[in-house]
JSON list of C-alpha atoms in Angstrom, two decimals:
[
{"chain": "A", "resi": 582, "resn": "MET", "atom": "CA", "xyz": [-25.01, 2.50, 35.97]},
{"chain": "A", "resi": 583, "resn": "ALA", "atom": "CA", "xyz": [-25.56, 3.28, 39.63]},
{"chain": "A", "resi": 584, "resn": "SER", "atom": "CA", "xyz": [-27.29, 1.14, 42.23]},
{"chain": "A", "resi": 585, "resn": "VAL", "atom": "CA", "xyz": [-30.05, 3.09, 43.97]},
{"chain": "A", "resi": 586, "resn": "THR", "atom": "CA", "xyz": [-31.57, 2.54, 47.41]},
{"chain": "A", "resi": 587, "resn": "PRO", "atom": "CA", "xyz": [-34.85, 4.46, 47.44]},
{"chain": "A", "resi": 588, "resn": "ALA", "atom": "CA", "xyz": [-36.72, 5.74, 50.49]},
{"chain": "A", "resi": 589, "resn": "SER", "atom": "CA", "xyz": [-40.03, 4.10, 51.37]},
{"chain": "A", "resi": 590, "resn": "PRO", "atom": "CA", "xyz": [-42.40, 6.36, 49.38]},
{"chain": "A", "resi": 591, "resn": "PHE", "atom": "CA", "xyz": [-40.35, 5.81, 46.21]},
{"chain": "A", "resi": 592, "resn": "GLU", "atom": "CA", "xyz": [-39.83, 2.06, 46.31]},
{"chain": "A", "resi": 593, "resn": "SER", "atom": "CA", "xyz": [-41.60, 1.35, 43.04]},
{"chain": "A", "resi": 594, "resn": "ILE", "atom": "CA", "xyz": [-40.43, 4.25, 40.85]},
{"chain": "A", "resi": 595, "resn": "SER", "atom": "CA", "xyz": [-39.31, 3.41, 37.32]},
{"chain": "A", "resi": 596, "resn": "GLY", "atom": "CA", "xyz": [-38.73, 5.29, 34.08]},
{"chain": "A", "resi": 597, "resn": "LYS", "atom": "CA", "xyz": [-37.94, 8.96, 33.61]},
{"chain": "A", "resi": 598, "resn": "LEU", "atom": "CA", "xyz": [-39.03, 11.74, 35.95]},
{"chain": "A", "resi": 599, "resn": "SER", "atom": "CA", "xyz": [-39.88, 13.96, 32.97]},
{"chain": "A", "resi": 600, "resn": "ARG", "atom": "CA", "xyz": [-40.04, 13.61, 29.20]},
{"chain": "A", "resi": 601, "resn": "LYS", "atom": "CA", "xyz": [-36.72, 15.39, 28.58]},
{"chain": "A", "resi": 602, "resn": "GLU", "atom": "CA", "xyz": [-34.88, 13.75, 31.50]},
{"chain": "A", "resi": 603, "resn": "ARG", "atom": "CA", "xyz": [-31.82, 11.70, 30.59]},
{"chain": "A", "resi": 604, "resn": "ILE", "atom": "CA", "xyz": [-31.67, 9.74, 33.86]},
{"chain": "A", "resi": 605, "resn": "VAL", "atom": "CA", "xyz": [-33.74, 6.55, 33.78]},
{"chain": "A", "resi": 606, "resn": "LEU", "atom": "CA", "xyz": [-34.62, 4.39, 36.78]},
{"chain": "A", "resi": 607, "resn": "ARG", "atom": "CA", "xyz": [-35.38, 0.68, 36.48]},
{"chain": "A", "resi": 608, "resn": "THR", "atom": "CA", "xyz": [-35.60, -2.44, 38.63]},
{"chain": "A", "resi": 609, "resn": "ARG", "atom": "CA", "xyz": [-33.75, -5.56, 37.52]},
{"chain": "A", "resi": 610, "resn": "ASN", "atom": "CA", "xyz": [-33.67, -8.75, 39.57]},
{"chain": "A", "resi": 611, "resn": "GLY", "atom": "CA", "xyz": [-35.10, -6.95, 42.58]},
{"chain": "A", "resi": 612, "resn": "ARG", "atom": "CA", "xyz": [-32.54, -4.12, 42.61]},
{"chain": "A", "resi": 613, "resn": "MET", "atom": "CA", "xyz": [-33.13, -0.56, 41.45]},
{"chain": "A", "resi": 614, "resn": "HIS", "atom": "CA", "xyz": [-30.64, 0.99, 39.04]},
{"chain": "A", "resi": 615, "resn": "ALA", "atom": "CA", "xyz": [-30.22, 4.46, 37.58]},
{"chain": "A", "resi": 616, "resn": "TYR", "atom": "CA", "xyz": [-28.51, 5.05, 34.26]},
{"chain": "A", "resi": 617, "resn": "ALA", "atom": "CA", "xyz": [-28.01, 7.98, 31.92]},
{"chain": "A", "resi": 618, "resn": "ILE", "atom": "CA", "xyz": [-28.90, 8.11, 28.24]},
{"chain": "A", "resi": 619, "resn": "LEU", "atom": "CA", "xyz": [-25.91, 9.93, 26.76]},
{"chain": "A", "resi": 620, "resn": "HIS", "atom": "CA", "xyz": [-26.46, 10.13, 23.00]},
{"chain": "A", "resi": 621, "resn": "PRO", "atom": "CA", "xyz": [-30.03, 9.16, 22.10]},
{"chain": "A", "resi": 622, "resn": "TYR", "atom": "CA", "xyz": [-30.89, 8.64, 18.44]},
{"chain": "A", "resi": 623, "resn": "GLU", "atom": "CA", "xyz": [-33.54, 11.11, 17.36]},
{"chain": "A", "resi": 624, "resn": "GLY", "atom": "CA", "xyz": [-33.95, 10.23, 13.70]},
{"chain": "A", "resi": 625, "resn": "PRO", "atom": "CA", "xyz": [-36.61, 8.11, 12.04]},
{"chain": "A", "resi": 626, "resn": "LEU", "atom": "CA", "xyz": [-36.78, 4.37, 12.71]},
{"chain": "A", "resi": 627, "resn": "ALA", "atom": "CA", "xyz": [-35.83, 2.03, 9.88]},
{"chain": "A", "resi": 628, "resn": "GLN", "atom": "CA", "xyz": [-38.47, -0.42, 8.68]},
{"chain": "A", "resi": 629, "resn": "SER", "atom": "CA", "xyz": [-36.42, -3.37, 9.99]},
{"chain": "A", "resi": 630, "resn": "ARG", "atom": "CA", "xyz": [-36.23, -1.74, 13.43]},
{"chain": "A", "resi": 631, "resn": "LYS", "atom": "CA", "xyz": [-39.99, -1.17, 13.49]},
{"chain": "A", "resi": 632, "resn": "LYS", "atom": "CA", "xyz": [-40.49, -4.83, 12.62]},
{"chain": "A", "resi": 633, "resn": "ALA", "atom": "CA", "xyz": [-38.16, -5.96, 15.43]},
{"chain": "A", "resi": 634, "resn": "ILE", "atom": "CA", "xyz": [-39.91, -3.69, 17.94]},
{"chain": "A", "resi": 635, "resn": "SER", "atom": "CA", "xyz": [-43.36, -4.98, 17.03]},
{"chain": "A", "resi": 636, "resn": "ALA", "atom": "CA", "xyz": [-42.17, -8.62, 17.15]},
{"chain": "A", "resi": 637, "resn": "PHE", "atom": "CA", "xyz": [-40.72, -8.06, 20.62]},
{"chain": "A", "resi": 638, "resn": "ALA", "atom": "CA", "xyz": [-43.93, -6.34, 21.78]},
{"chain": "A", "resi": 639, "resn": "GLU", "atom": "CA", "xyz": [-45.94, -9.33, 20.54]},
{"chain": "A", "resi": 640, "resn": "ALA", "atom": "CA", "xyz": [-43.63, -11.74, 22.40]},
{"chain": "A", "resi": 641, "resn": "VAL", "atom": "CA", "xyz": [-44.07, -9.70, 25.61]},
{"chain": "A", "resi": 642, "resn": "LYS", "atom": "CA", "xyz": [-47.88, -9.86, 25.26]},
{"chain": "A", "resi": 643, "resn": "GLN", "atom": "CA", "xyz": [-47.73, -13.60, 24.63]},
{"chain": "A", "resi": 644, "resn": "CYS", "atom": "CA", "xyz": [-45.41, -14.04, 27.63]},
{"chain": "A", "resi": 645, "resn": "LYS", "atom": "CA", "xyz": [-47.93, -12.32, 29.87]},
{"chain": "A", "resi": 646, "resn": "THR", "atom": "CA", "xyz": [-50.63, -14.70, 28.62]},
{"chain": "A", "resi": 647, "resn": "GLU", "atom": "CA", "xyz": [-48.37, -17.72, 29.14]},
{"chain": "A", "resi": 648, "resn": "MET", "atom": "CA", "xyz": [-47.46, -16.66, 32.67]},
{"chain": "A", "resi": 649, "resn": "SER", "atom": "CA", "xyz": [-51.11, -16.11, 33.65]},
{"chain": "A", "resi": 650, "resn": "ASP", "atom": "CA", "xyz": [-52.01, -19.73, 32.78]},
{"chain": "A", "resi": 651, "resn": "PRO", "atom": "CA", "xyz": [-50.92, -22.04, 35.67]},
{"chain": "A", "resi": 652, "resn": "ALA", "atom": "CA", "xyz": [-50.33, -25.07, 33.43]},
{"chain": "A", "resi": 653, "resn": "ARG", "atom": "CA", "xyz": [-48.17, -23.10, 30.98]},
{"chain": "A", "resi": 654, "resn": "LEU", "atom": "CA", "xyz": [-46.34, -21.39, 33.83]},
{"chain": "A", "resi": 655, "resn": "ALA", "atom": "CA", "xyz": [-45.44, -24.80, 35.29]},
{"chain": "A", "resi": 656, "resn": "TYR", "atom": "CA", "xyz": [-44.16, -25.88, 31.86]},
{"chain": "A", "resi": 657, "resn": "TRP", "atom": "CA", "xyz": [-41.99, -22.76, 31.55]},
{"chain": "A", "resi": 658, "resn": "GLN", "atom": "CA", "xyz": [-40.67, -23.11, 35.09]},
{"chain": "A", "resi": 659, "resn": "GLU", "atom": "CA", "xyz": [-39.60, -26.67, 34.29]},
{"chain": "A", "resi": 660, "resn": "GLN", "atom": "CA", "xyz": [-37.90, -25.54, 31.07]},
{"chain": "A", "resi": 661, "resn": "TYR", "atom": "CA", "xyz": [-36.16, -22.68, 32.88]},
{"chain": "A", "resi": 662, "resn": "ALA", "atom": "CA", "xyz": [-34.95, -24.99, 35.67]},
{"chain": "A", "resi": 663, "resn": "GLY", "atom": "CA", "xyz": [-33.40, -27.24, 33.01]},
{"chain": "A", "resi": 664, "resn": "TYR", "atom": "CA", "xyz": [-31.82, -24.23, 31.34]},
{"chain": "A", "resi": 665, "resn": "LYS", "atom": "CA", "xyz": [-30.31, -22.96, 34.60]},
{"chain": "A", "resi": 666, "resn": "GLN", "atom": "CA", "xyz": [-28.99, -26.40, 35.51]},
{"chain": "A", "resi": 667, "resn": "LEU", "atom": "CA", "xyz": [-27.31, -26.83, 32.12]},
{"chain": "A", "resi": 668, "resn": "ALA", "atom": "CA", "xyz": [-26.09, -23.20, 32.10]},
{"chain": "A", "resi": 669, "resn": "ASN", "atom": "CA", "xyz": [-24.30, -23.79, 35.42]},
{"chain": "A", "resi": 670, "resn": "LYS", "atom": "CA", "xyz": [-22.24, -26.46, 33.68]},
{"chain": "A", "resi": 671, "resn": "SER", "atom": "CA", "xyz": [-21.87, -24.83, 30.25]},
{"chain": "A", "resi": 672, "resn": "LEU", "atom": "CA", "xyz": [-23.61, -21.63, 29.22]},
{"chain": "A", "resi": 673, "resn": "SER", "atom": "CA", "xyz": [-22.85, -22.02, 25.53]},
{"chain": "A", "resi": 674, "resn": "ARG", "atom": "CA", "xyz": [-24.23, -25.57, 25.50]},
{"chain": "A", "resi": 675, "resn": "ALA", "atom": "CA", "xyz": [-27.39, -24.44, 27.32]},
{"chain": "A", "resi": 676, "resn": "ASN", "atom": "CA", "xyz": [-27.94, -21.60, 24.83]},
{"chain": "A", "resi": 677, "resn": "ARG", "atom": "CA", "xyz": [-27.39, -23.89, 21.85]},
{"chain": "A", "resi": 678, "resn": "ARG", "atom": "CA", "xyz": [-29.82, -26.47, 23.26]},
{"chain": "A", "resi": 679, "resn": "PHE", "atom": "CA", "xyz": [-32.59, -24.05, 24.19]},
{"chain": "A", "resi": 680, "resn": "PHE", "atom": "CA", "xyz": [-32.13, -21.35, 21.54]},
{"chain": "A", "resi": 681, "resn": "GLY", "atom": "CA", "xyz": [-30.34, -23.02, 18.63]},
{"chain": "A", "resi": 682, "resn": "ASP", "atom": "CA", "xyz": [-26.91, -22.53, 17.10]},
{"chain": "A", "resi": 683, "resn": "ASN", "atom": "CA", "xyz": [-27.75, -19.35, 15.20]},
{"chain": "A", "resi": 684, "resn": "SER", "atom": "CA", "xyz": [-29.34, -17.46, 18.08]},
{"chain": "A", "resi": 685, "resn": "THR", "atom": "CA", "xyz": [-28.12, -14.18, 19.51]},
{"chain": "A", "resi": 686, "resn": "ALA", "atom": "CA", "xyz": [-28.00, -15.78, 22.96]},
{"chain": "A", "resi": 687, "resn": "ALA", "atom": "CA", "xyz": [-25.64, -18.51, 21.77]},
{"chain": "A", "resi": 688, "resn": "ALA", "atom": "CA", "xyz": [-23.44, -16.06, 19.88]},
{"chain": "A", "resi": 689, "resn": "GLN", "atom": "CA", "xyz": [-23.08, -13.58, 22.74]},
{"chain": "A", "resi": 690, "resn": "GLY", "atom": "CA", "xyz": [-22.95, -15.97, 25.70]},
{"chain": "A", "resi": 691, "resn": "LYS", "atom": "CA", "xyz": [-26.20, -14.50, 27.06]},
{"chain": "A", "resi": 692, "resn": "TYR", "atom": "CA", "xyz": [-27.52, -15.86, 30.37]},
{"chain": "A", "resi": 693, "resn": "TYR", "atom": "CA", "xyz": [-31.23, -15.35, 31.06]},
{"chain": "A", "resi": 694, "resn": "SER", "atom": "CA", "xyz": [-31.42, -14.55, 34.76]},
{"chain": "A", "resi": 695, "resn": "THR", "atom": "CA", "xyz": [-35.22, -14.25, 34.95]},
{"chain": "A", "resi": 696, "resn": "LEU", "atom": "CA", "xyz": [-38.03, -16.59, 33.97]},
{"chain": "A", "resi": 697, "resn": "ARG", "atom": "CA", "xyz": [-39.79, -13.78, 32.09]},
{"chain": "A", "resi": 698, "resn": "GLY", "atom": "CA", "xyz": [-36.72, -13.00, 29.99]},
{"chain": "A", "resi": 699, "resn": "PHE", "atom": "CA", "xyz": [-36.24, -16.69, 29.23]},
{"chain": "A", "resi": 700, "resn": "ILE", "atom": "CA", "xyz": [-39.87, -17.06, 28.08]},
{"chain": "A", "resi": 701, "resn": "ILE", "atom": "CA", "xyz": [-39.70, -13.96, 25.88]},
{"chain": "A", "resi": 702, "resn": "ALA", "atom": "CA", "xyz": [-36.49, -15.20, 24.26]},
{"chain": "A", "resi": 703, "resn": "GLN", "atom": "CA", "xyz": [-38.04, -18.62, 23.63]},
{"chain": "A", "resi": 704, "resn": "LEU", "atom": "CA", "xyz": [-41.15, -17.06, 22.08]},
{"chain": "A", "resi": 705, "resn": "ARG", "atom": "CA", "xyz": [-39.02, -14.78, 19.88]},
{"chain": "A", "resi": 706, "resn": "LYS", "atom": "CA", "xyz": [-37.01, -17.79, 18.74]},
{"chain": "A", "resi": 707, "resn": "GLU", "atom": "CA", "xyz": [-40.21, -19.59, 17.70]},
{"chain": "A", "resi": 708, "resn": "THR", "atom": "CA", "xyz": [-41.41, -16.65, 15.58]},
{"chain": "A", "resi": 709, "resn": "GLU", "atom": "CA", "xyz": [-38.16, -16.22, 13.65]}
]
């Protein structure tokens, strides 16, 4: 993955430049990155994969709703501050406390660096 510094007219570009392009641009944590898709899967999606995609899409929609409500946003900011504070001491303990012992985050040592990602992960945990 390459770090990209765009010129002024292209500061907010994201995604592919064309449908068949294999270079994808995205912004993460305020920095733009470019990466290449080397071997994309072009076969049919399994039923379990479709289910996971739709569950994630629902969590993203719910996250947007939660973040638009000031009271809920304050709640999530408080939860995230607690998560970050505990993660600075012990990431595995923070993931177990906020996501449970059987979560993917706990198993992989995942650190949620954005409030949005944290909220989506929490909402996904609640639906499982």
